């Protein structure tokens, strides 16, 4: 990467190099710049230009240094661009340093991870080898081989005797190992019997000891219970005696109070009885019954009423008034009876008059009924005569003309009668035409063309066309 510095029309390009070479290039550049600017600038400018340091090397990289402002102005150097380049270089250096630091950090981290992975692999390998060795020591030992019993050096030591006991299942009938009278387990049986007896004795001793302890404990508990019972009985007797004395004292006090109260009550009753007797004697002497007071017989609720059990008779004035009222009542009763008799006679006369009027009305109605019946008979006779005359007139005058077949043939072939007869097998039709009622009875043959017609004419008071059909059942 080239670093170009321009001083007016002069451009200086520097390549990255070692520090010694960079110093030589810088000195040579200063000399060239000084000789070039000696004719164009003043002495002060030359002194300031001599102070310019182009670049100096640091760590194999060229770092630009600020120039004098006066030299830059005379040499047409863009100071802002240089400062910007310096800032960019500084930023680039920081960025490269940060990248290097991160790269080193990432490298260190990867190395740590690889080391941890190697340790983990070593640990797993060690665990696998340990498990393999344990499996071999546990399940692949020499004595666990199938053919180890053939190569076992202690085979004779481990072999069982030919006869173990009397009930050995490996011995058959022809083994010649079991004989009558032998008792191979005698010692063991005796030993077990002695141990069993010793255990029984120990158990009996323990049971006796526990029974003795239980008896002593029960006796102690019994003594304590007896002592507590005696003490409780004594306390109860003392409390009962004390309560009895208290009850006797309270009864004695109560009896004394009751005797005193009864004496006082008896004296009070005697005094009250004496007072009541004296009051009763006084009341009897001054009562209205003995004094025969007539005013007490008057009722408080009704001034005209007397109290019966206290009434002592009427006074002469009351008796005279009573006689006078009694005489007036007799006269009033006599007058009322006379009026009632007169009223009864009037009612009887009124009833007779009503019966007479009803009888007259009934006779008059019967007479009117007979007259109406007679007029009705006469009217019916007249009607019968008129009907008889009309019937004779109809038979002699009105019904003499018969309707023949030629009457219908003068019209079209299809007559009104035939049209009506086409709808039923047997029908009865009445036609009223010009005051003549024609009754037609047709049969099935008439419907097929064989007409057998019976006509009956009757005079009617109407002069309009009327058709009636009656379907025979």
Short mmCIF file of C-alpha atoms in Angstrom, two decimals:
data_model
loop_
_atom_site.label_atom_id
_atom_site.label_comp_id
_atom_site.label_asym_id
_atom_site.label_seq_id
_atom_site.Cartn_x
_atom_site.Cartn_y
_atom_site.Cartn_z
CA UNK A 1 0.00 0.00 0.00
CA UNK A 2 1.52 3.36 -1.07
CA UNK A 3 1.33 6.51 1.06
CA UNK A 4 1.40 9.62 -1.20
CA UNK A 5 2.17 13.10 0.17
CA UNK A 6 1.91 16.12 -2.14
CA UNK A 7 3.89 19.37 -1.59
CA UNK A 8 2.63 21.66 -4.31
CA UNK A 9 3.74 20.05 -7.55
CA UNK A 10 5.90 17.48 -5.75
CA UNK A 11 4.45 14.13 -4.76
CA UNK A 12 6.16 11.81 -2.29
CA UNK A 13 5.19 8.12 -2.36
CA UNK A 14 6.38 5.84 0.47
CA UNK A 15 6.15 2.07 0.66
CA UNK A 16 5.87 0.08 3.89
CA UNK A 17 9.34 -0.95 5.02
CA UNK A 18 11.56 -1.47 8.06
CA UNK A 19 12.23 1.40 10.53
CA UNK A 20 15.80 2.08 9.34
CA UNK A 21 14.78 2.29 5.72
CA UNK A 22 11.83 4.49 6.67
CA UNK A 23 14.14 6.91 8.49
CA UNK A 24 16.47 7.12 5.51
CA UNK A 25 13.56 7.77 3.16
CA UNK A 26 12.21 10.45 5.48
CA UNK A 27 15.58 12.25 5.70
CA UNK A 28 16.04 12.15 1.97
CA UNK A 29 12.51 13.44 1.47
CA UNK A 30 13.14 16.32 3.86
CA UNK A 31 16.29 17.25 1.98
CA UNK A 32 14.52 17.25 -1.35
CA UNK A 33 11.64 19.30 0.01
CA UNK A 34 14.03 21.79 1.60
CA UNK A 35 16.00 22.31 -1.58
CA UNK A 36 12.80 22.70 -3.57
CA UNK A 37 11.25 25.22 -1.23
CA UNK A 38 14.38 27.30 -0.65
CA UNK A 39 13.61 29.62 -3.53
CA UNK A 40 9.89 29.95 -2.91
CA UNK A 41 9.55 30.59 0.78
CA UNK A 42 11.18 32.84 3.25
CA UNK A 43 13.69 31.91 5.89
CA UNK A 44 11.01 31.44 8.49
CA UNK A 45 9.14 29.10 6.18
CA UNK A 46 12.36 27.16 5.59
CA UNK A 47 12.87 26.85 9.34
CA UNK A 48 9.29 25.60 9.73
CA UNK A 49 9.69 23.21 6.80
CA UNK A 50 12.78 21.75 8.43
CA UNK A 51 10.57 20.77 11.34
CA UNK A 52 8.40 18.55 9.14
CA UNK A 53 8.66 14.89 9.79
CA UNK A 54 7.27 12.84 7.01
CA UNK A 55 6.74 9.48 8.56
CA UNK A 56 8.28 7.26 11.14
CA UNK A 57 8.08 3.51 11.29
CA UNK A 58 6.44 1.68 14.19
CA UNK A 59 5.94 -2.05 14.21
CA UNK A 60 6.49 -2.35 10.46
CA UNK A 61 3.70 0.23 9.66
CA UNK A 62 4.04 3.87 8.54
CA UNK A 63 2.17 6.40 10.69
CA UNK A 64 1.61 9.92 9.23
CA UNK A 65 2.64 12.93 11.37
CA UNK A 66 1.07 16.42 11.26
CA UNK A 67 2.98 19.00 9.19
CA UNK A 68 3.35 22.60 9.86
CA UNK A 69 0.38 24.60 8.83
CA UNK A 70 2.49 27.19 7.13
CA UNK A 71 4.36 24.62 5.05
CA UNK A 72 1.14 22.92 4.09
CA UNK A 73 -0.31 26.23 2.88
CA UNK A 74 2.76 27.02 0.74
CA UNK A 75 3.06 23.47 -0.56
CA UNK A 76 -0.61 23.11 -1.48
CA UNK A 77 -1.14 20.21 0.95
CA UNK A 78 -4.78 19.28 1.78
CA UNK A 79 -4.69 19.13 5.57
CA UNK A 80 -8.28 17.92 5.93
CA UNK A 81 -7.61 15.00 3.64
CA UNK A 82 -4.50 14.14 5.61
CA UNK A 83 -6.41 14.29 8.89
CA UNK A 84 -9.15 12.16 7.39
CA UNK A 85 -6.57 9.65 6.18
CA UNK A 86 -4.97 9.68 9.63
CA UNK A 87 -8.38 9.05 11.25
CA UNK A 88 -9.13 6.26 8.78
CA UNK A 89 -5.73 4.71 9.43
CA UNK A 90 -6.26 4.94 13.16
CA UNK A 91 -9.71 3.40 12.82
CA UNK A 92 -8.31 0.67 10.58
CA UNK A 93 -5.53 -0.03 13.09
CA UNK A 94 -8.08 -0.29 15.91
CA UNK A 95 -10.27 -2.53 13.78
CA UNK A 96 -7.31 -4.76 12.89
CA UNK A 97 -6.25 -4.88 16.53
CA UNK A 98 -9.81 -5.81 17.54
CA UNK A 99 -9.91 -8.52 14.85
CA UNK A 100 -6.58 -9.88 16.04
CA UNK A 101 -7.77 -9.85 19.64
CA UNK A 102 -11.01 -11.61 18.76
CA UNK A 103 -9.15 -14.09 16.59
CA UNK A 104 -6.77 -14.86 19.45
CA UNK A 105 -9.72 -15.11 21.86
CA UNK A 106 -11.60 -17.45 19.51
CA UNK A 107 -8.44 -19.50 18.99
CA UNK A 108 -7.95 -19.77 22.75
CA UNK A 109 -11.60 -20.75 23.21
CA UNK A 110 -11.36 -23.40 20.50
CA UNK A 111 -8.21 -24.75 22.09
CA UNK A 112 -9.99 -24.92 25.46
CA UNK A 113 -12.95 -26.70 23.85
CA UNK A 114 -10.65 -29.15 22.10
CA UNK A 115 -8.81 -29.78 25.33
CA UNK A 116 -12.10 -30.36 27.18
CA UNK A 117 -13.23 -32.73 24.41
CA UNK A 118 -9.94 -34.62 24.64
CA UNK A 119 -10.34 -34.90 28.42
CA UNK A 120 -13.93 -36.09 28.00
CA UNK A 121 -12.86 -38.67 25.39
CA UNK A 122 -10.08 -39.86 27.68
CA UNK A 123 -12.55 -40.12 30.54
CA UNK A 124 -15.06 -42.06 28.43
CA UNK A 125 -12.32 -44.34 27.19
CA UNK A 126 -11.20 -44.94 30.76
CA UNK A 127 -14.81 -45.68 31.81
CA UNK A 128 -15.29 -48.10 28.92
CA UNK A 129 -12.06 -49.88 29.74
CA UNK A 130 -13.00 -50.01 33.44
CA UNK A 131 -16.44 -51.45 32.60
CA UNK A 132 -14.82 -53.98 30.28
CA UNK A 133 -12.34 -55.05 32.94
CA UNK A 134 -15.13 -55.25 35.54
CA UNK A 135 -17.25 -57.35 33.19
CA UNK A 136 -14.30 -59.65 32.53
CA UNK A 137 -13.53 -59.96 36.23
CA UNK A 138 -17.18 -60.48 37.11
CA UNK A 139 -18.59 -62.62 34.31
CA UNK A 140 -15.58 -64.05 32.43
CA UNK A 141 -13.54 -65.59 35.19
CA UNK A 142 -11.70 -68.83 34.79
CA UNK A 143 -13.91 -70.79 37.12
CA UNK A 144 -17.00 -69.68 35.15
CA UNK A 145 -16.04 -71.59 32.06
CA UNK A 146 -18.10 -74.54 31.00
CA UNK A 147 -15.10 -76.92 31.02
CA UNK A 148 -13.65 -75.60 34.31
CA UNK A 149 -14.87 -78.63 36.24
CA UNK A 150 -12.57 -80.80 34.09
CA UNK A 151 -9.52 -78.64 34.82
CA UNK A 152 -10.35 -77.64 38.40
CA UNK A 153 -7.30 -78.33 40.62
CA UNK A 154 -9.58 -78.57 43.71
CA UNK A 155 -12.00 -80.98 42.14
CA UNK A 156 -11.35 -83.71 44.72
CA UNK A 157 -11.72 -81.27 47.60
CA UNK A 158 -15.06 -80.03 46.31
CA UNK A 159 -16.47 -83.45 45.47
CA UNK A 160 -19.19 -84.76 47.79
CA UNK A 161 -18.94 -88.09 49.61
CA UNK A 162 -20.67 -91.11 48.22
CA UNK A 163 -23.24 -91.09 51.03
CA UNK A 164 -24.43 -87.90 52.64
CA UNK A 165 -27.29 -89.10 54.81
CA UNK A 166 -29.96 -91.76 55.10
CA UNK A 167 -32.33 -89.84 52.85
CA UNK A 168 -29.83 -89.10 50.09
CA UNK A 169 -31.70 -89.03 46.80
CA UNK A 170 -28.58 -89.93 44.83
CA UNK A 171 -28.47 -93.40 46.39
CA UNK A 172 -30.57 -96.09 44.81
CA UNK A 173 -31.67 -99.52 45.94
CA UNK A 174 -28.61 -101.29 44.57
CA UNK A 175 -26.05 -98.77 45.82
CA UNK A 176 -25.19 -100.89 48.89
CA UNK A 177 -24.76 -97.80 51.03
CA UNK A 178 -27.78 -97.92 53.35
CA UNK A 179 -28.03 -100.76 55.91
CA UNK A 180 -30.49 -101.53 58.71
CA UNK A 181 -29.51 -100.47 62.21
CA UNK A 182 -27.38 -97.53 61.13
CA UNK A 183 -27.94 -94.13 62.71
CA UNK A 184 -25.69 -91.62 61.10
CA UNK A 185 -27.49 -88.57 62.56
CA UNK A 186 -27.36 -89.73 66.19
CA UNK A 187 -24.93 -87.05 67.36
CA UNK A 188 -26.71 -84.27 65.57
CA UNK A 189 -30.07 -85.46 66.87
CA UNK A 190 -28.76 -85.64 70.44
CA UNK A 191 -27.25 -82.21 70.08
CA UNK A 192 -30.53 -80.78 68.79
CA UNK A 193 -32.44 -82.50 71.62
CA UNK A 194 -30.11 -81.02 74.23
CA UNK A 195 -30.41 -77.61 72.66
CA UNK A 196 -34.17 -77.99 72.58
CA UNK A 197 -34.28 -79.02 76.26
CA UNK A 198 -32.01 -76.13 77.15
CA UNK A 199 -34.31 -73.78 75.24
CA UNK A 200 -37.33 -75.22 77.03
CA UNK A 201 -35.66 -74.78 80.42
CA UNK A 202 -34.66 -71.23 79.57
CA UNK A 203 -38.19 -70.53 78.44
CA UNK A 204 -39.65 -72.00 81.65
CA UNK A 205 -37.22 -69.96 83.75
CA UNK A 206 -38.16 -66.82 81.87
CA UNK A 207 -41.85 -67.61 82.19
CA UNK A 208 -41.50 -68.20 85.94
CA UNK A 209 -39.50 -65.04 86.30
CA UNK A 210 -42.09 -63.06 84.35
CA UNK A 211 -44.89 -64.69 86.37
CA UNK A 212 -43.12 -63.77 89.63
CA UNK A 213 -42.61 -60.23 88.43
CA UNK A 214 -46.24 -60.06 87.35
CA UNK A 215 -47.36 -61.40 90.74
CA UNK A 216 -45.21 -58.91 92.62
CA UNK A 217 -46.44 -56.13 90.42
CA UNK A 218 -50.05 -57.25 90.86
CA UNK A 219 -49.58 -57.42 94.65
CA UNK A 220 -48.10 -53.97 94.64
CA UNK A 221 -50.95 -52.65 92.51
CA UNK A 222 -53.44 -54.42 94.80
CA UNK A 223 -51.87 -52.89 97.89
CA UNK A 224 -51.91 -49.48 96.28
CA UNK A 225 -55.52 -49.92 95.19
CA UNK A 226 -56.52 -51.11 98.69
CA UNK A 227 -54.72 -48.18 100.25
CA UNK A 228 -56.33 -45.74 97.85
CA UNK A 229 -59.71 -47.40 98.40
CA UNK A 230 -59.37 -47.17 102.18
CA UNK A 231 -58.33 -43.57 101.89
CA UNK A 232 -61.22 -42.87 99.53
CA UNK A 233 -63.66 -44.62 101.90
CA UNK A 234 -62.35 -42.62 104.81
CA UNK A 235 -62.66 -39.40 102.84
CA UNK A 236 -66.14 -40.37 101.76
CA UNK A 237 -67.13 -41.21 105.35
CA UNK A 238 -65.77 -37.89 106.58
CA UNK A 239 -67.51 -36.00 103.80
CA UNK A 240 -70.72 -37.94 104.42
CA UNK A 241 -70.53 -37.20 108.14
CA UNK A 242 -69.92 -33.54 107.44
CA UNK A 243 -72.76 -33.40 104.94
CA UNK A 244 -75.06 -35.22 107.35
CA UNK A 245 -74.30 -32.70 110.09
CA UNK A 246 -74.91 -29.87 107.64
CA UNK A 247 -78.20 -31.43 106.51
CA UNK A 248 -79.33 -31.95 110.11
CA UNK A 249 -78.46 -28.36 110.97
CA UNK A 250 -80.28 -27.07 107.89
CA UNK A 251 -83.33 -29.24 108.69
CA UNK A 252 -83.32 -27.99 112.25
CA UNK A 253 -83.17 -24.39 111.10
CA UNK A 254 -85.85 -25.02 108.48
CA UNK A 255 -88.13 -26.70 111.04
CA UNK A 256 -87.69 -23.78 113.41
CA UNK A 257 -88.52 -21.32 110.67
CA UNK A 258 -91.50 -23.38 109.56
CA UNK A 259 -92.83 -23.64 113.14
CA UNK A 260 -92.45 -19.93 113.60
CA UNK A 261 -94.10 -19.24 110.25
CA UNK A 262 -96.94 -21.65 111.00
CA UNK A 263 -97.57 -20.01 114.36
CA UNK A 264 -97.67 -16.61 112.72
CA UNK A 265 -99.93 -17.94 109.96
CA UNK A 266 -102.31 -19.48 112.48
CA UNK A 267 -102.52 -16.22 114.44
CA UNK A 268 -103.06 -14.24 111.24
CA UNK A 269 -105.82 -16.59 110.06
CA UNK A 270 -107.53 -16.40 113.44
CA UNK A 271 -107.38 -12.64 113.38
CA UNK A 272 -108.69 -12.49 109.81
CA UNK A 273 -111.48 -14.95 110.64
CA UNK A 274 -112.58 -12.83 113.57
CA UNK A 275 -112.55 -9.70 111.46
CA UNK A 276 -114.49 -11.42 108.66
CA UNK A 277 -117.12 -12.68 111.11
CA UNK A 278 -117.61 -9.25 112.58
CA UNK A 279 -117.86 -7.69 109.12
CA UNK A 280 -120.38 -10.31 108.04
CA UNK A 281 -122.52 -9.70 111.12
CA UNK A 282 -122.47 -5.98 110.46
CA UNK A 283 -123.31 -6.47 106.78
CA UNK A 284 -126.21 -8.75 107.60
CA UNK A 285 -127.60 -6.29 110.07
CA UNK A 286 -127.32 -3.42 107.61
CA UNK A 287 -128.24 -5.38 104.46
CA UNK A 288 -131.13 -4.46 102.15
CA UNK A 289 -132.78 -7.80 102.77
CA UNK A 290 -133.30 -7.18 106.44
CA UNK A 291 -134.05 -3.51 105.96
CA UNK A 292 -136.34 -4.33 102.94
CA UNK A 293 -135.02 -1.54 100.78
CA UNK A 294 -137.10 -1.25 97.60
CA UNK A 295 -134.54 0.79 95.68
CA UNK A 296 -132.07 -2.08 95.35
CA UNK A 297 -134.54 -4.04 93.20
CA UNK A 298 -134.19 -1.51 90.37
CA UNK A 299 -132.00 -2.81 87.46
CA UNK A 300 -128.98 -0.75 86.49
CA UNK A 301 -129.22 -1.59 82.78
CA UNK A 302 -132.96 -1.14 82.25
CA UNK A 303 -134.94 1.40 84.28
CA UNK A 304 -138.21 -0.49 83.62
CA UNK A 305 -136.86 -3.81 84.86
CA UNK A 306 -136.70 -5.17 88.43
CA UNK A 307 -134.34 -7.69 89.97
CA UNK A 308 -136.49 -10.70 90.86
CA UNK A 309 -134.71 -12.07 93.93
CA UNK A 310 -134.44 -8.57 95.47
CA UNK A 311 -137.98 -7.39 94.64
CA UNK A 312 -140.11 -6.65 97.75
CA UNK A 313 -143.40 -5.67 96.10
CA UNK A 314 -144.85 -2.54 94.47
CA UNK A 315 -145.81 0.69 96.07
CA UNK A 316 -149.48 1.85 96.03
CA UNK A 317 -148.71 4.35 93.27
CA UNK A 318 -147.08 1.64 91.14
CA UNK A 319 -149.96 -0.71 91.81
CA UNK A 320 -152.54 1.92 90.71
CA UNK A 321 -150.53 2.64 87.59
CA UNK A 322 -150.36 -1.09 86.87
CA UNK A 323 -154.14 -1.46 87.16
CA UNK A 324 -154.71 1.47 84.85
CA UNK A 325 -152.34 0.08 82.18
CA UNK A 326 -153.96 -3.35 82.48
CA UNK A 327 -157.43 -1.84 81.77
CA UNK A 328 -156.06 0.03 78.75
CA UNK A 329 -154.53 -3.17 77.40
CA UNK A 330 -157.88 -4.96 77.72
CA UNK A 331 -159.64 -2.22 75.73
CA UNK A 332 -156.91 -2.27 73.08
CA UNK A 333 -157.18 -6.05 72.70
CA UNK A 334 -160.95 -5.89 72.28
CA UNK A 335 -160.66 -3.20 69.60
CA UNK A 336 -157.97 -5.17 67.74
CA UNK A 337 -160.14 -8.31 67.71
CA UNK A 338 -163.08 -6.33 66.29
CA UNK A 339 -160.90 -4.95 63.50
CA UNK A 340 -159.59 -8.42 62.66
CA UNK A 341 -163.14 -9.78 62.34
CA UNK A 342 -164.12 -6.95 60.00
CA UNK A 343 -161.01 -7.53 57.88
CA UNK A 344 -161.78 -11.26 57.59
CA UNK A 345 -165.33 -10.52 56.38
CA UNK A 346 -164.00 -8.11 53.75
CA UNK A 347 -161.52 -10.70 52.46
CA UNK A 348 -164.25 -13.32 52.19
CA UNK A 349 -166.48 -10.95 50.19
CA UNK A 350 -163.52 -10.08 47.90
CA UNK A 351 -162.85 -13.78 47.24
CA UNK A 352 -166.51 -14.39 46.32
CA UNK A 353 -166.47 -11.48 43.89
CA UNK A 354 -163.29 -12.80 42.25
CA UNK A 355 -164.83 -16.28 41.81
CA UNK A 356 -167.95 -14.78 40.21
CA UNK A 357 -165.87 -12.73 37.75
CA UNK A 358 -163.76 -15.77 36.81
CA UNK A 359 -166.87 -17.84 36.14
CA UNK A 360 -168.32 -15.16 33.87
CA UNK A 361 -165.03 -14.85 31.96
CA UNK A 362 -164.88 -18.62 31.50
CA UNK A 363 -168.42 -18.77 30.10
CA UNK A 364 -167.71 -15.93 27.71
CA UNK A 365 -164.52 -17.64 26.44
CA UNK A 366 -166.42 -20.90 25.88
CA UNK A 367 -169.04 -19.07 23.87
CA UNK A 368 -166.40 -17.35 21.71
CA UNK A 369 -164.66 -20.67 21.15
CA UNK A 370 -167.90 -22.26 19.93
CA UNK A 371 -168.48 -19.36 17.53
CA UNK A 372 -164.96 -19.62 16.08
CA UNK A 373 -165.32 -23.39 15.65
CA UNK A 374 -168.61 -22.90 13.79
CA UNK A 375 -167.05 -20.31 11.46
CA UNK A 376 -164.08 -22.65 10.80
CA UNK A 377 -166.46 -25.50 9.88
CA UNK A 378 -168.34 -23.27 7.48
CA UNK A 379 -165.07 -22.02 5.90
CA UNK A 380 -163.78 -25.57 5.44
CA UNK A 381 -167.06 -26.56 3.79
CA UNK A 382 -166.76 -23.66 1.35
CA UNK A 383 -163.14 -24.62 0.59
CA UNK A 384 -164.19 -28.24 -0.05
CA UNK A 385 -166.88 -27.10 -2.46
CA UNK A 386 -164.44 -24.83 -4.31
CA UNK A 387 -161.84 -27.61 -4.53
CA UNK A 388 -164.44 -30.05 -5.82
CA UNK A 389 -165.57 -27.54 -8.46
CA UNK A 390 -161.95 -26.89 -9.50
CA UNK A 391 -161.23 -30.63 -9.76
CA UNK A 392 -164.31 -31.18 -11.93
CA UNK A 393 -163.28 -28.26 -14.13
CA UNK A 394 -159.77 -29.63 -14.55
CA UNK A 395 -161.00 -33.09 -15.43
CA UNK A 396 -163.61 -31.87 -17.90
CA UNK A 397 -161.93 -28.86 -19.49
CA UNK A 398 -158.18 -28.62 -18.80
CA UNK A 399 -157.08 -32.26 -19.09
CA UNK A 400 -158.93 -33.25 -22.27
CA UNK A 401 -155.98 -32.54 -24.64
CA UNK A 402 -153.32 -35.30 -24.64
CA UNK A 403 -149.77 -34.66 -25.83
CA UNK A 404 -148.98 -37.06 -28.68
CA UNK A 405 -145.77 -38.15 -30.38
CA UNK A 406 -146.36 -35.86 -33.33
CA UNK A 407 -146.12 -32.89 -31.00
CA UNK A 408 -142.44 -33.59 -30.41
CA UNK A 409 -141.63 -34.55 -33.96
CA UNK A 410 -142.39 -31.09 -35.22
CA UNK A 411 -139.23 -29.86 -33.48
CA UNK A 412 -135.62 -31.07 -33.83
CA UNK A 413 -134.75 -34.64 -33.20
CA UNK A 414 -133.15 -33.83 -29.88
CA UNK A 415 -135.81 -32.47 -27.66
CA UNK A 416 -135.54 -31.06 -24.21
CA UNK A 417 -137.07 -34.21 -22.78
CA UNK A 418 -134.50 -36.43 -24.46
CA UNK A 419 -131.65 -34.25 -23.20
CA UNK A 420 -132.90 -34.55 -19.70
CA UNK A 421 -133.40 -38.32 -20.01
CA UNK A 422 -129.80 -38.94 -21.18
CA UNK A 423 -128.40 -38.59 -17.65
CA UNK A 424 -130.29 -41.26 -15.80
CA UNK A 425 -131.97 -44.61 -16.31
CA UNK A 426 -135.30 -43.90 -14.74
CA UNK A 427 -136.38 -40.30 -14.00
CA UNK A 428 -139.47 -38.31 -13.36
CA UNK A 429 -139.52 -34.82 -14.89
CA UNK A 430 -142.02 -32.02 -14.44
CA UNK A 431 -142.19 -29.28 -17.05
CA UNK A 432 -144.23 -26.15 -16.69
CA UNK A 433 -144.90 -24.42 -19.96
CA UNK A 434 -147.64 -21.88 -20.70
CA UNK A 435 -149.42 -22.65 -17.46
CA UNK A 436 -149.43 -26.46 -18.05
CA UNK A 437 -147.51 -28.79 -15.73
CA UNK A 438 -146.21 -31.81 -17.73
CA UNK A 439 -145.01 -34.83 -15.77
CA UNK A 440 -142.77 -37.22 -17.75
CA UNK A 441 -141.62 -40.65 -16.63
CA UNK A 442 -138.85 -42.20 -18.72
CA UNK A 443 -137.20 -45.58 -18.70
CA UNK A 444 -133.94 -47.06 -19.99
CA UNK A 445 -135.53 -47.85 -23.37
CA UNK A 446 -136.27 -44.18 -23.89
CA UNK A 447 -132.59 -43.40 -23.38
CA UNK A 448 -131.65 -45.91 -26.08
CA UNK A 449 -134.24 -44.51 -28.51
CA UNK A 450 -137.35 -46.51 -27.61
CA UNK A 451 -139.33 -43.71 -26.07
CA UNK A 452 -142.29 -44.66 -23.92
CA UNK A 453 -143.59 -41.41 -22.56
CA UNK A 454 -146.52 -40.83 -20.24
CA UNK A 455 -147.63 -37.26 -20.07
CA UNK A 456 -149.93 -35.77 -17.52
CA UNK A 457 -151.03 -32.20 -17.75
CA UNK A 458 -152.09 -30.11 -14.82
CA UNK A 459 -152.95 -26.45 -14.68
CA UNK A 460 -150.79 -24.28 -12.48
CA UNK A 461 -151.18 -20.62 -11.50
CA UNK A 462 -147.59 -19.78 -12.60
CA UNK A 463 -146.53 -19.03 -16.17
CA UNK A 464 -142.78 -19.74 -16.15
CA UNK A 465 -140.64 -22.65 -17.18
CA UNK A 466 -139.78 -25.02 -14.32
CA UNK A 467 -137.83 -28.26 -14.38
CA UNK A 468 -137.66 -30.81 -11.59
CA UNK A 469 -135.91 -34.12 -11.58
CA UNK A 470 -136.53 -36.90 -9.16
CA UNK A 471 -134.15 -39.85 -9.27
CA UNK A 472 -135.93 -43.05 -8.37
CA UNK A 473 -134.14 -45.29 -5.96
#
